[in-house]
Short mmCIF file of C-alpha atoms in Angstrom, two decimals:
data_model
loop_
_atom_site.label_atom_id
_atom_site.label_comp_id
_atom_site.label_asym_id
_atom_site.label_seq_id
_atom_site.Cartn_x
_atom_site.Cartn_y
_atom_site.Cartn_z
CA UNK K 1391 0.00 0.00 0.00
CA UNK K 1392 1.22 3.51 -0.87
CA UNK K 1393 0.77 6.21 1.76
CA UNK K 1394 -0.05 9.65 0.27
CA UNK K 1395 -0.71 13.03 1.86
CA UNK K 1396 -3.38 15.32 0.45
CA UNK K 1397 -1.49 17.61 -1.90
CA UNK K 1398 0.47 14.71 -3.40
CA UNK K 1399 -2.81 13.53 -4.94
CA UNK K 1400 -2.41 16.52 -7.25
CA UNK K 1401 1.38 16.43 -7.63
CA UNK K 1402 1.56 12.80 -8.69
CA UNK K 1403 -0.74 13.56 -11.65
CA UNK K 1404 1.51 16.34 -12.91
CA UNK K 1405 4.83 14.63 -12.25
CA UNK K 1406 7.30 14.98 -15.11
CA UNK K 1407 10.63 14.22 -13.49
CA UNK K 1408 11.34 17.33 -11.43
CA UNK K 1409 12.41 16.99 -7.82
CA UNK K 1410 14.59 18.02 -4.94
CA UNK K 1411 17.34 15.41 -5.33
CA UNK K 1412 18.23 12.21 -7.24
CA UNK K 1413 17.01 10.06 -4.35
CA UNK K 1414 13.73 11.97 -4.28
CA UNK K 1415 13.30 11.57 -8.05
CA UNK K 1416 13.96 7.84 -8.01
CA UNK K 1417 11.43 7.33 -5.22
CA UNK K 1418 8.85 9.52 -6.96
CA UNK K 1419 9.29 7.62 -10.23
CA UNK K 1420 8.68 4.28 -8.46
CA UNK K 1421 5.58 5.56 -6.69
CA UNK K 1422 4.26 7.23 -9.84
CA UNK K 1423 4.67 4.00 -11.80
CA UNK K 1424 2.82 1.95 -9.16
CA UNK K 1425 -0.03 4.45 -9.01
CA UNK K 1426 -0.40 4.86 -12.78
CA UNK K 1427 -0.45 1.08 -13.24
CA UNK K 1428 -2.97 0.60 -10.38
CA UNK K 1429 -0.38 -1.74 -8.88
CA UNK K 1430 -1.00 -0.77 -5.24
CA UNK K 1431 -3.83 0.82 -3.33
CA UNK K 1432 -3.46 4.20 -1.62
CA UNK K 1433 -3.87 5.08 2.03
CA UNK K 1434 -4.44 8.79 2.74
CA UNK K 1435 -2.37 10.28 5.55
CA UNK K 1436 -2.19 13.72 7.16
CA UNK K 1437 1.58 14.03 7.43
CA UNK K 1438 4.73 12.88 5.67
CA UNK K 1439 4.05 10.04 3.25
CA UNK K 1440 5.96 7.62 1.03
CA UNK K 1441 6.97 10.47 -1.30
CA UNK K 1442 8.22 12.65 1.57
CA UNK K 1443 10.45 9.94 3.01
CA UNK K 1444 13.15 10.68 0.43
CA UNK K 1445 12.79 14.48 0.46
CA UNK K 1446 15.99 16.23 1.57
CA UNK K 1447 13.84 18.87 3.29
CA UNK K 1448 12.18 16.38 5.66
CA UNK K 1449 13.40 16.68 9.24
CA UNK K 1450 11.73 14.99 12.23
CA UNK K 1451 8.59 14.20 10.21
CA UNK K 1452 8.06 17.74 8.94
CA UNK K 1453 9.55 20.18 6.46
CA UNK K 1454 12.65 21.67 8.05
CA UNK K 1455 11.37 25.14 7.10
CA UNK K 1456 8.54 25.84 9.57
CA UNK K 1457 6.83 28.37 7.32
CA UNK K 1458 6.90 25.89 4.42
CA UNK K 1459 5.61 23.12 6.70
CA UNK K 1460 2.56 25.21 7.64
CA UNK K 1461 1.84 25.88 3.96
CA UNK K 1462 2.16 22.18 3.12
CA UNK K 1463 -0.17 21.15 5.94
CA UNK K 1464 -2.74 23.71 4.78
CA UNK K 1465 -2.50 22.41 1.21
CA UNK K 1466 -3.01 18.85 2.47
CA UNK K 1467 -6.09 19.78 4.48
CA UNK K 1468 -7.71 21.63 1.56
CA UNK K 1469 -7.28 18.58 -0.69
CA UNK K 1470 -8.32 16.04 1.95
CA UNK K 1471 -11.40 18.07 2.89
CA UNK K 1472 -12.56 18.07 -0.72
CA UNK K 1473 -11.75 14.39 -1.29
CA UNK K 1474 -12.94 12.99 2.02
CA UNK K 1475 -16.23 14.87 1.76
CA UNK K 1476 -16.96 12.59 -1.17
CA UNK K 1477 -15.85 9.35 0.40
CA UNK K 1478 -13.93 8.31 3.50
CA UNK K 1479 -12.21 4.96 3.34
CA UNK K 1480 -8.94 3.65 4.70
CA UNK K 1481 -7.81 2.27 1.37
CA UNK K 1482 -8.42 3.48 -2.17
CA UNK K 1483 -7.93 2.06 -5.61
CA UNK K 1484 -5.76 4.65 -7.40
CA UNK K 1485 -7.97 5.11 -10.47
CA UNK K 1486 -11.12 5.49 -8.33
CA UNK K 1487 -9.39 7.93 -5.98
CA UNK K 1488 -8.11 10.10 -8.82
CA UNK K 1489 -11.62 10.28 -10.30
CA UNK K 1490 -12.79 11.70 -6.97
CA UNK K 1491 -9.83 14.09 -6.85
CA UNK K 1492 -10.30 15.34 -10.40
CA UNK K 1493 -14.04 15.80 -9.90
CA UNK K 1494 -13.21 17.95 -6.86
CA UNK K 1495 -10.58 20.05 -8.65
CA UNK K 1496 -12.10 21.24 -11.90
CA UNK K 1497 -11.88 25.01 -11.66
CA UNK K 1498 -9.01 27.46 -11.72
CA UNK K 1499 -10.03 28.66 -8.24
CA UNK K 1500 -9.75 25.12 -6.78
CA UNK K 1501 -6.27 24.62 -8.17
CA UNK K 1502 -4.95 28.04 -7.25
CA UNK K 1503 -6.15 27.54 -3.68
CA UNK K 1504 -3.69 24.66 -3.33
CA UNK K 1505 -1.05 24.98 -6.03
CA UNK K 1506 -0.39 28.68 -6.66
CA UNK K 1507 2.81 28.83 -4.54
CA UNK K 1508 4.30 25.61 -5.89
CA UNK K 1509 7.68 25.96 -7.57
CA UNK K 1510 6.49 23.66 -10.37
CA UNK K 1511 3.10 25.35 -10.91
CA UNK K 1512 4.00 26.71 -14.37
CA UNK K 1513 5.47 23.37 -15.49
CA UNK K 1514 2.82 21.02 -14.09
CA UNK K 1515 0.93 19.14 -16.80
CA UNK K 1516 -1.99 18.44 -14.44
CA UNK K 1517 -2.43 22.15 -13.70
CA UNK K 1518 -2.14 23.04 -17.39
CA UNK K 1519 -4.75 20.42 -18.29
CA UNK K 1520 -7.25 21.80 -15.78
CA UNK K 1521 -6.59 25.46 -16.60
CA UNK K 1522 -6.94 24.84 -20.35
CA UNK K 1523 -10.38 23.20 -20.01
#
């Protein structure tokens, strides 16, 4: 089972190979592949997840920059509130979960609420897809 925090439900859909370090990228590629192929189910979590575990900015189970950590937690809660209002299970099939996510994030306003400060916002294919619809 893959453990994912809220905002990573958006990030994983726009992943193109950018990251913080080689270790982070390799981990993200493995997780992305498993999710895209529906190989493993997803468990939603409210803190660091399987993607975060290889992030060089993770320190004592939070982002080492306190301001950044608060922003990340807020992003997670916005996403989880929208997704968990639709359905609340312990385990999700990836394709079913991403249908819920994408039905919850259809408008520019929804995306900007979560993604606007992201360093990859202008490169993200998921964001571009939503904004161009």
